Amino acid sequence: MEGQVDKKLTIIVPVYNEQALIASCLDSLINQTLDKNLYEIIVIDNNSSDLTNRIVTQKGVRIEKELRKGYVHAIRKGVEVSDTEFIAFTDADCRVPPNWAEKILSSFTISADIVGVGGKLSFYDVPPIVNNIFQLILYLNSAMPGNNMAVRREALAHMGGIDSHINLSVDYWLTLKLRKVGRIKVDRSLLVNTSARRLRKSFDSNLKYFINVISLSVSAKPLFYDFPDIRE
């Protein structure tokens, strides 16, 4: 159609029973400074049984189903059903800043060899001292966090896509793989607010995540696959 602008960025949001938080996440994604003709939001529903689907529909956001349970299957589905040059990922318990999508696209335009963009996280539901400690840990980490990252589709295809056998710590795996085909830009000013619910309620899954990080670095294989669904 004459005058139509091709979208450049797809934002993927995997969800499972997120009726309490999905609305605020989508509001932050809808109210971006980036021209709405340049990006789309796709929610991937991973078999929710609550009001998540209804809320997403009321927001006018596209929703797709992934019947296979698991975070990795949901984000793979998002890649499959989208067709833009760049793909960003965030989670239902996140609130992104108004310039998030715009900054992601700007980062990719710096150089054609930038294949991934990642930012940093801040918790909105813990005491400041806990958040400050977490920020220090993140400062030392150069990996892309799964709820604040974006990839170049061509690079993702070149590395064979996302491995469905890696669920927990798949964001770290993506970082390792993408670094073999290009550069990753970690923008510390690209800050996403997220919930600390998993940190508070599932020490076990956090420990397994970091064990996987070590295992993936050493042997390229994870030791753990599943992680629990933590809901407020």
PDB file of C-alpha atoms in Angstrom:
ATOM      1  CA  MET A   1       0.000   0.000   0.000  1.00  0.00           C
ATOM      2  CA  GLU A   2       1.347   3.431  -0.965  1.00  0.00           C
ATOM      3  CA  GLY A   3       2.648   5.383   2.003  1.00  0.00           C
ATOM      4  CA  GLN A   4       2.791   2.338   4.274  1.00  0.00           C
ATOM      5  CA  VAL A   5       5.922   2.052   6.398  1.00  0.00           C
ATOM      6  CA  ASP A   6       7.419  -1.387   7.004  1.00  0.00           C
ATOM      7  CA  LYS A   7       7.700  -2.271  10.664  1.00  0.00           C
ATOM      8  CA  LYS A   8      11.256  -2.649  11.927  1.00  0.00           C
ATOM      9  CA  LEU A   9      10.829  -4.111  15.409  1.00  0.00           C
ATOM     10  CA  THR A  10       8.660  -6.780  17.019  1.00  0.00           C
ATOM     11  CA  ILE A  11       8.363  -6.870  20.805  1.00  0.00           C
ATOM     12  CA  ILE A  12       7.673 -10.364  22.125  1.00  0.00           C
ATOM     13  CA  VAL A  13       6.019 -10.836  25.530  1.00  0.00           C
ATOM     14  CA  PRO A  14       5.622 -14.480  26.681  1.00  0.00           C
ATOM     15  CA  VAL A  15       2.841 -14.907  29.247  1.00  0.00           C
ATOM     16  CA  TYR A  16       1.336 -17.541  31.495  1.00  0.00           C
ATOM     17  CA  ASN A  17      -1.403 -16.527  33.962  1.00  0.00           C
ATOM     18  CA  GLU A  18      -0.236 -12.916  34.236  1.00  0.00           C
ATOM     19  CA  GLN A  19      -3.586 -11.181  34.767  1.00  0.00           C
ATOM     20  CA  ALA A  20      -2.208  -9.122  37.671  1.00  0.00           C
ATOM     21  CA  LEU A  21       0.674  -7.545  35.767  1.00  0.00           C
ATOM     22  CA  ILE A  22       0.176  -7.751  32.010  1.00  0.00           C
ATOM     23  CA  ALA A  23      -1.867  -4.533  31.718  1.00  0.00           C
ATOM     24  CA  SER A  24       0.872  -2.295  33.129  1.00  0.00           C
ATOM     25  CA  CYS A  25       3.461  -4.017  30.938  1.00  0.00           C
ATOM     26  CA  LEU A  26       1.409  -3.486  27.788  1.00  0.00           C
ATOM     27  CA  ASP A  27       0.651   0.127  28.698  1.00  0.00           C
ATOM     28  CA  SER A  28       4.381   0.819  28.850  1.00  0.00           C
ATOM     29  CA  LEU A  29       4.919  -0.891  25.482  1.00  0.00           C
ATOM     30  CA  ILE A  30       2.015   0.865  23.795  1.00  0.00           C
ATOM     31  CA  ASN A  31       3.107   4.313  24.990  1.00  0.00           C
ATOM     32  CA  GLN A  32       6.486   4.392  23.281  1.00  0.00           C
ATOM     33  CA  THR A  33       8.131   7.400  21.656  1.00  0.00           C
ATOM     34  CA  LEU A  34       8.918   5.289  18.588  1.00  0.00           C
ATOM     35  CA  ASP A  35       6.512   5.760  15.678  1.00  0.00           C
ATOM     36  CA  LYS A  36       3.798   3.115  16.087  1.00  0.00           C
ATOM     37  CA  ASN A  37       4.153   2.267  12.402  1.00  0.00           C
ATOM     38  CA  LEU A  38       7.672   1.021  13.094  1.00  0.00           C
ATOM     39  CA  TYR A  39       6.963  -1.603  15.743  1.00  0.00           C
ATOM     40  CA  GLU A  40       4.439  -4.197  16.834  1.00  0.00           C
ATOM     41  CA  ILE A  41       3.750  -6.045  20.075  1.00  0.00           C
ATOM     42  CA  ILE A  42       2.996  -9.769  20.095  1.00  0.00           C
ATOM     43  CA  VAL A  43       1.961 -11.542  23.278  1.00  0.00           C
ATOM     44  CA  ILE A  44       2.634 -15.284  23.239  1.00  0.00           C
ATOM     45  CA  ASP A  45       0.165 -17.045  25.514  1.00  0.00           C
ATOM     46  CA  ASN A  46       1.579 -20.235  27.003  1.00  0.00           C
ATOM     47  CA  ASN A  47      -1.773 -21.821  27.987  1.00  0.00           C
ATOM     48  CA  SER A  48      -3.043 -19.249  30.482  1.00  0.00           C
ATOM     49  CA  SER A  49      -6.170 -20.208  32.421  1.00  0.00           C
ATOM     50  CA  ASP A  50      -6.890 -16.800  33.976  1.00  0.00           C
ATOM     51  CA  LEU A  51      -7.954 -13.447  32.456  1.00  0.00           C
ATOM     52  CA  THR A  52      -4.648 -12.749  30.713  1.00  0.00           C
ATOM     53  CA  ASN A  53      -6.013 -13.279  27.198  1.00  0.00           C
ATOM     54  CA  ARG A  54      -9.010 -11.046  27.805  1.00  0.00           C
ATOM     55  CA  ILE A  55      -6.830  -8.212  29.101  1.00  0.00           C
ATOM     56  CA  VAL A  56      -4.458  -8.458  26.135  1.00  0.00           C
ATOM     57  CA  THR A  57      -7.386  -8.407  23.704  1.00  0.00           C
ATOM     58  CA  GLN A  58      -8.905  -5.384  25.441  1.00  0.00           C
ATOM     59  CA  LYS A  59      -5.608  -3.569  24.973  1.00  0.00           C
ATOM     60  CA  GLY A  60      -5.820  -4.232  21.235  1.00  0.00           C
ATOM     61  CA  VAL A  61      -2.571  -6.188  21.206  1.00  0.00           C
ATOM     62  CA  ARG A  62      -1.940  -9.182  18.953  1.00  0.00           C
ATOM     63  CA  ILE A  63      -1.911 -12.500  20.786  1.00  0.00           C
ATOM     64  CA  GLU A  64      -0.642 -15.880  19.588  1.00  0.00           C
ATOM     65  CA  LYS A  65      -0.849 -19.298  21.263  1.00  0.00           C
ATOM     66  CA  GLU A  66       1.997 -21.655  22.079  1.00  0.00           C
ATOM     67  CA  LEU A  67       0.672 -24.950  23.418  1.00  0.00           C
ATOM     68  CA  ARG A  68       4.032 -26.404  24.442  1.00  0.00           C
ATOM     69  CA  LYS A  69       4.700 -25.263  27.981  1.00  0.00           C
ATOM     70  CA  GLY A  70       7.967 -23.466  28.562  1.00  0.00           C
ATOM     71  CA  TYR A  71       9.533 -20.034  28.214  1.00  0.00           C
ATOM     72  CA  VAL A  72      11.814 -21.104  25.378  1.00  0.00           C
ATOM     73  CA  HIS A  73       8.890 -22.454  23.337  1.00  0.00           C
ATOM     74  CA  ALA A  74       7.041 -19.169  23.794  1.00  0.00           C
ATOM     75  CA  ILE A  75       9.894 -16.987  22.579  1.00  0.00           C
ATOM     76  CA  ARG A  76      10.602 -19.357  19.681  1.00  0.00           C
ATOM     77  CA  LYS A  77       6.946 -18.989  18.699  1.00  0.00           C
ATOM     78  CA  GLY A  78       7.343 -15.223  18.819  1.00  0.00           C
ATOM     79  CA  VAL A  79      10.260 -15.368  16.418  1.00  0.00           C
ATOM     80  CA  GLU A  80       8.297 -17.706  14.142  1.00  0.00           C
ATOM     81  CA  VAL A  81       5.158 -15.545  13.875  1.00  0.00           C
ATOM     82  CA  SER A  82       7.006 -12.245  13.457  1.00  0.00           C
ATOM     83  CA  ASP A  83       8.789 -10.991  10.362  1.00  0.00           C
ATOM     84  CA  THR A  84      10.610  -7.798  11.329  1.00  0.00           C
ATOM     85  CA  GLU A  85      14.335  -7.221  11.017  1.00  0.00           C
ATOM     86  CA  PHE A  86      14.739  -6.827  14.774  1.00  0.00           C
ATOM     87  CA  ILE A  87      13.090  -8.709  17.656  1.00  0.00           C
ATOM     88  CA  ALA A  88      12.946  -7.518  21.265  1.00  0.00           C
ATOM     89  CA  PHE A  89      11.933  -9.501  24.335  1.00  0.00           C
ATOM     90  CA  THR A  90      10.481  -8.501  27.679  1.00  0.00           C
ATOM     91  CA  ASP A  91       8.259 -10.096  30.329  1.00  0.00           C
ATOM     92  CA  ALA A  92       4.792  -9.475  31.718  1.00  0.00           C
ATOM     93  CA  ASP A  93       6.163  -8.305  35.070  1.00  0.00           C
ATOM     94  CA  CYS A  94       8.243  -5.579  33.398  1.00  0.00           C
ATOM     95  CA  ARG A  95       7.634  -1.905  32.737  1.00  0.00           C
ATOM     96  CA  VAL A  96       9.784  -0.433  30.021  1.00  0.00           C
ATOM     97  CA  PRO A  97      10.657   3.285  29.690  1.00  0.00           C
ATOM     98  CA  PRO A  98       8.958   5.357  26.942  1.00  0.00           C
ATOM     99  CA  ASN A  99      12.101   5.474  24.785  1.00  0.00           C
ATOM    100  CA  TRP A 100      12.906   1.763  25.112  1.00  0.00           C
ATOM    101  CA  ALA A 101      11.997   0.676  21.573  1.00  0.00           C
ATOM    102  CA  GLU A 102      13.531   3.797  20.065  1.00  0.00           C
ATOM    103  CA  LYS A 103      16.843   3.255  21.857  1.00  0.00           C
ATOM    104  CA  ILE A 104      16.937  -0.381  20.772  1.00  0.00           C
ATOM    105  CA  LEU A 105      16.547   0.518  17.098  1.00  0.00           C
ATOM    106  CA  SER A 106      19.101   3.323  17.423  1.00  0.00           C
ATOM    107  CA  SER A 107      21.630   0.886  18.877  1.00  0.00           C
ATOM    108  CA  PHE A 108      21.294  -1.454  15.912  1.00  0.00           C
ATOM    109  CA  THR A 109      21.786   1.374  13.399  1.00  0.00           C
ATOM    110  CA  ILE A 110      25.220   2.202  14.839  1.00  0.00           C
ATOM    111  CA  SER A 111      26.780  -0.688  12.930  1.00  0.00           C
ATOM    112  CA  ALA A 112      25.637  -3.647  10.842  1.00  0.00           C
ATOM    113  CA  ASP A 113      27.779  -5.990  12.936  1.00  0.00           C
ATOM    114  CA  ILE A 114      25.732  -5.336  16.082  1.00  0.00           C
ATOM    115  CA  VAL A 115      23.610  -8.477  16.402  1.00  0.00           C
ATOM    116  CA  GLY A 116      22.239  -8.058  19.913  1.00  0.00           C
ATOM    117  CA  VAL A 117      21.287  -5.263  22.283  1.00  0.00           C
ATOM    118  CA  GLY A 118      20.858  -5.652  26.019  1.00  0.00           C
ATOM    119  CA  GLY A 119      20.186  -3.347  28.928  1.00  0.00           C
ATOM    120  CA  LYS A 120      19.958  -3.432  32.689  1.00  0.00           C
ATOM    121  CA  LEU A 121      17.217  -4.170  35.235  1.00  0.00           C
ATOM    122  CA  SER A 122      15.859  -2.451  38.313  1.00  0.00           C
ATOM    123  CA  PHE A 123      13.387  -3.941  40.797  1.00  0.00           C
ATOM    124  CA  TYR A 124      10.287  -1.918  41.611  1.00  0.00           C
ATOM    125  CA  ASP A 125       9.115  -4.033  44.556  1.00  0.00           C
ATOM    126  CA  VAL A 126      12.099  -4.394  46.919  1.00  0.00           C
ATOM    127  CA  PRO A 127      13.826  -2.050  49.399  1.00  0.00           C
ATOM    128  CA  PRO A 128      16.437   0.289  47.819  1.00  0.00           C
ATOM    129  CA  ILE A 129      19.364  -1.473  49.491  1.00  0.00           C
ATOM    130  CA  VAL A 130      18.413  -4.796  47.873  1.00  0.00           C
ATOM    131  CA  ASN A 131      18.085  -3.091  44.515  1.00  0.00           C
ATOM    132  CA  ASN A 132      21.492  -1.424  44.912  1.00  0.00           C
ATOM    133  CA  ILE A 133      23.177  -4.751  45.638  1.00  0.00           C
ATOM    134  CA  PHE A 134      21.489  -6.289  42.610  1.00  0.00           C
ATOM    135  CA  GLN A 135      22.619  -3.354  40.449  1.00  0.00           C
ATOM    136  CA  LEU A 136      26.216  -3.965  41.500  1.00  0.00           C
ATOM    137  CA  ILE A 137      25.960  -7.622  40.495  1.00  0.00           C
ATOM    138  CA  LEU A 138      24.414  -6.676  37.153  1.00  0.00           C
ATOM    139  CA  TYR A 139      27.131  -4.107  36.517  1.00  0.00           C
ATOM    140  CA  LEU A 140      29.656  -6.928  36.450  1.00  0.00           C
ATOM    141  CA  ASN A 141      27.506  -8.972  34.062  1.00  0.00           C
ATOM    142  CA  SER A 142      27.783  -8.286  30.331  1.00  0.00           C
ATOM    143  CA  ALA A 143      25.084 -10.739  29.225  1.00  0.00           C
ATOM    144  CA  MET A 144      21.737  -9.662  27.786  1.00  0.00           C
ATOM    145  CA  PRO A 145      18.915 -10.185  30.309  1.00  0.00           C
ATOM    146  CA  GLY A 146      16.005 -12.085  28.784  1.00  0.00           C
ATOM    147  CA  ASN A 147      13.465  -9.409  29.702  1.00  0.00           C
ATOM    148  CA  ASN A 148      15.520  -6.551  28.282  1.00  0.00           C
ATOM    149  CA  MET A 149      17.171  -7.729  25.097  1.00  0.00           C
ATOM    150  CA  ALA A 150      16.832  -7.548  21.327  1.00  0.00           C
ATOM    151  CA  VAL A 151      18.367  -9.478  18.444  1.00  0.00           C
ATOM    152  CA  ARG A 152      18.926  -9.064  14.725  1.00  0.00           C
ATOM    153  CA  ARG A 153      16.825 -11.685  12.913  1.00  0.00           C
ATOM    154  CA  GLU A 154      19.489 -12.419  10.304  1.00  0.00           C
ATOM    155  CA  ALA A 155      22.046 -13.205  13.008  1.00  0.00           C
ATOM    156  CA  LEU A 156      19.571 -15.409  14.865  1.00  0.00           C
ATOM    157  CA  ALA A 157      18.921 -17.376  11.680  1.00  0.00           C
ATOM    158  CA  HIS A 158      22.656 -17.633  10.979  1.00  0.00           C
ATOM    159  CA  MET A 159      23.256 -19.309  14.350  1.00  0.00           C
ATOM    160  CA  GLY A 160      20.398 -21.756  13.759  1.00  0.00           C
ATOM    161  CA  GLY A 161      17.696 -20.076  15.839  1.00  0.00           C
ATOM    162  CA  ILE A 162      16.938 -20.588  19.517  1.00  0.00           C
ATOM    163  CA  ASP A 163      17.694 -24.058  20.877  1.00  0.00           C
ATOM    164  CA  SER A 164      14.490 -25.541  22.351  1.00  0.00           C
ATOM    165  CA  HIS A 165      16.555 -27.717  24.695  1.00  0.00           C
ATOM    166  CA  ILE A 166      17.684 -24.679  26.693  1.00  0.00           C
ATOM    167  CA  ASN A 167      14.938 -23.096  28.783  1.00  0.00           C
ATOM    168  CA  LEU A 168      16.427 -21.801  32.029  1.00  0.00           C
ATOM    169  CA  SER A 169      19.324 -19.401  31.206  1.00  0.00           C
ATOM    170  CA  VAL A 170      18.415 -19.242  27.509  1.00  0.00           C
ATOM    171  CA  ASP A 171      19.211 -15.510  27.585  1.00  0.00           C
ATOM    172  CA  TYR A 172      22.794 -16.263  28.594  1.00  0.00           C
ATOM    173  CA  TRP A 173      23.015 -18.955  25.910  1.00  0.00           C
ATOM    174  CA  LEU A 174      21.797 -16.425  23.322  1.00  0.00           C
ATOM    175  CA  THR A 175      24.463 -13.981  24.426  1.00  0.00           C
ATOM    176  CA  LEU A 176      27.204 -16.583  23.998  1.00  0.00           C
ATOM    177  CA  LYS A 177      25.957 -17.682  20.573  1.00  0.00           C
ATOM    178  CA  LEU A 178      25.395 -14.191  19.182  1.00  0.00           C
ATOM    179  CA  ARG A 179      28.885 -13.099  20.187  1.00  0.00           C
ATOM    180  CA  LYS A 180      30.215 -15.687  17.756  1.00  0.00           C
ATOM    181  CA  VAL A 181      28.495 -14.004  14.797  1.00  0.00           C
ATOM    182  CA  GLY A 182      28.779 -10.321  15.702  1.00  0.00           C
ATOM    183  CA  ARG A 183      28.890  -7.693  18.419  1.00  0.00           C
ATOM    184  CA  ILE A 184      26.535  -7.243  21.357  1.00  0.00           C
ATOM    185  CA  LYS A 185      25.889  -3.753  22.647  1.00  0.00           C
ATOM    186  CA  VAL A 186      25.081  -3.565  26.358  1.00  0.00           C
ATOM    187  CA  ASP A 187      23.523  -0.171  27.032  1.00  0.00           C
ATOM    188  CA  ARG A 188      23.493   0.486  30.772  1.00  0.00           C
ATOM    189  CA  SER A 189      21.075   3.378  30.246  1.00  0.00           C
ATOM    190  CA  LEU A 190      18.530   0.980  28.719  1.00  0.00           C
ATOM    191  CA  LEU A 191      16.853   0.265  32.043  1.00  0.00           C
ATOM    192  CA  VAL A 192      13.750  -1.889  32.512  1.00  0.00           C
ATOM    193  CA  ASN A 193      11.824  -2.035  35.785  1.00  0.00           C
ATOM    194  CA  THR A 194      10.866  -5.555  36.777  1.00  0.00           C
ATOM    195  CA  SER A 195       9.482  -7.531  39.696  1.00  0.00           C
ATOM    196  CA  ALA A 196      11.752  -9.275  42.187  1.00  0.00           C
ATOM    197  CA  ARG A 197       9.144 -11.982  42.779  1.00  0.00           C
ATOM    198  CA  ARG A 198      11.415 -14.769  41.534  1.00  0.00           C
ATOM    199  CA  LEU A 199      14.307 -13.493  43.620  1.00  0.00           C
ATOM    200  CA  ARG A 200      12.095 -13.378  46.718  1.00  0.00           C
ATOM    201  CA  LYS A 201      10.200 -16.620  46.294  1.00  0.00           C
ATOM    202  CA  SER A 202      12.466 -19.029  44.449  1.00  0.00           C
ATOM    203  CA  PHE A 203      16.082 -19.025  45.603  1.00  0.00           C
ATOM    204  CA  ASP A 204      16.389 -22.509  44.113  1.00  0.00           C
ATOM    205  CA  SER A 205      15.647 -21.377  40.552  1.00  0.00           C
ATOM    206  CA  ASN A 206      18.077 -18.454  40.868  1.00  0.00           C
ATOM    207  CA  LEU A 207      20.817 -20.803  42.019  1.00  0.00           C
ATOM    208  CA  LYS A 208      20.083 -23.174  39.137  1.00  0.00           C
ATOM    209  CA  TYR A 209      20.220 -20.251  36.708  1.00  0.00           C
ATOM    210  CA  PHE A 210      23.755 -19.351  37.763  1.00  0.00           C
ATOM    211  CA  ILE A 211      24.837 -22.994  37.749  1.00  0.00           C
ATOM    212  CA  ASN A 212      23.575 -23.144  34.166  1.00  0.00           C
ATOM    213  CA  VAL A 213      25.589 -20.022  33.340  1.00  0.00           C
ATOM    214  CA  ILE A 214      28.756 -21.773  34.492  1.00  0.00           C
ATOM    215  CA  SER A 215      27.830 -25.007  32.723  1.00  0.00           C
ATOM    216  CA  LEU A 216      27.022 -23.232  29.450  1.00  0.00           C
ATOM    217  CA  SER A 217      30.309 -21.337  29.620  1.00  0.00           C
ATOM    218  CA  VAL A 218      32.337 -24.491  30.225  1.00  0.00           C
ATOM    219  CA  SER A 219      30.541 -27.211  28.268  1.00  0.00           C
ATOM    220  CA  ALA A 220      27.895 -25.346  26.203  1.00  0.00           C
ATOM    221  CA  LYS A 221      25.230 -27.499  27.898  1.00  0.00           C
ATOM    222  CA  PRO A 222      22.798 -26.603  30.703  1.00  0.00           C
ATOM    223  CA  LEU A 223      22.307 -28.781  33.780  1.00  0.00           C
ATOM    224  CA  PHE A 224      18.759 -27.602  34.495  1.00  0.00           C
ATOM    225  CA  TYR A 225      15.779 -27.009  32.210  1.00  0.00           C
ATOM    226  CA  ASP A 226      12.611 -26.092  34.136  1.00  0.00           C
ATOM    227  CA  PHE A 227      11.909 -23.233  36.505  1.00  0.00           C
ATOM    228  CA  PRO A 228       8.742 -22.602  38.553  1.00  0.00           C
ATOM    229  CA  ASP A 229       5.929 -20.210  37.677  1.00  0.00           C
ATOM    230  CA  ILE A 230       6.065 -17.487  40.322  1.00  0.00           C
ATOM    231  CA  ARG A 231       2.921 -15.366  40.481  1.00  0.00           C
ATOM    232  CA  GLU A 232       1.934 -12.687  42.983  1.00  0.00           C
TER     233      GLU A 232
END
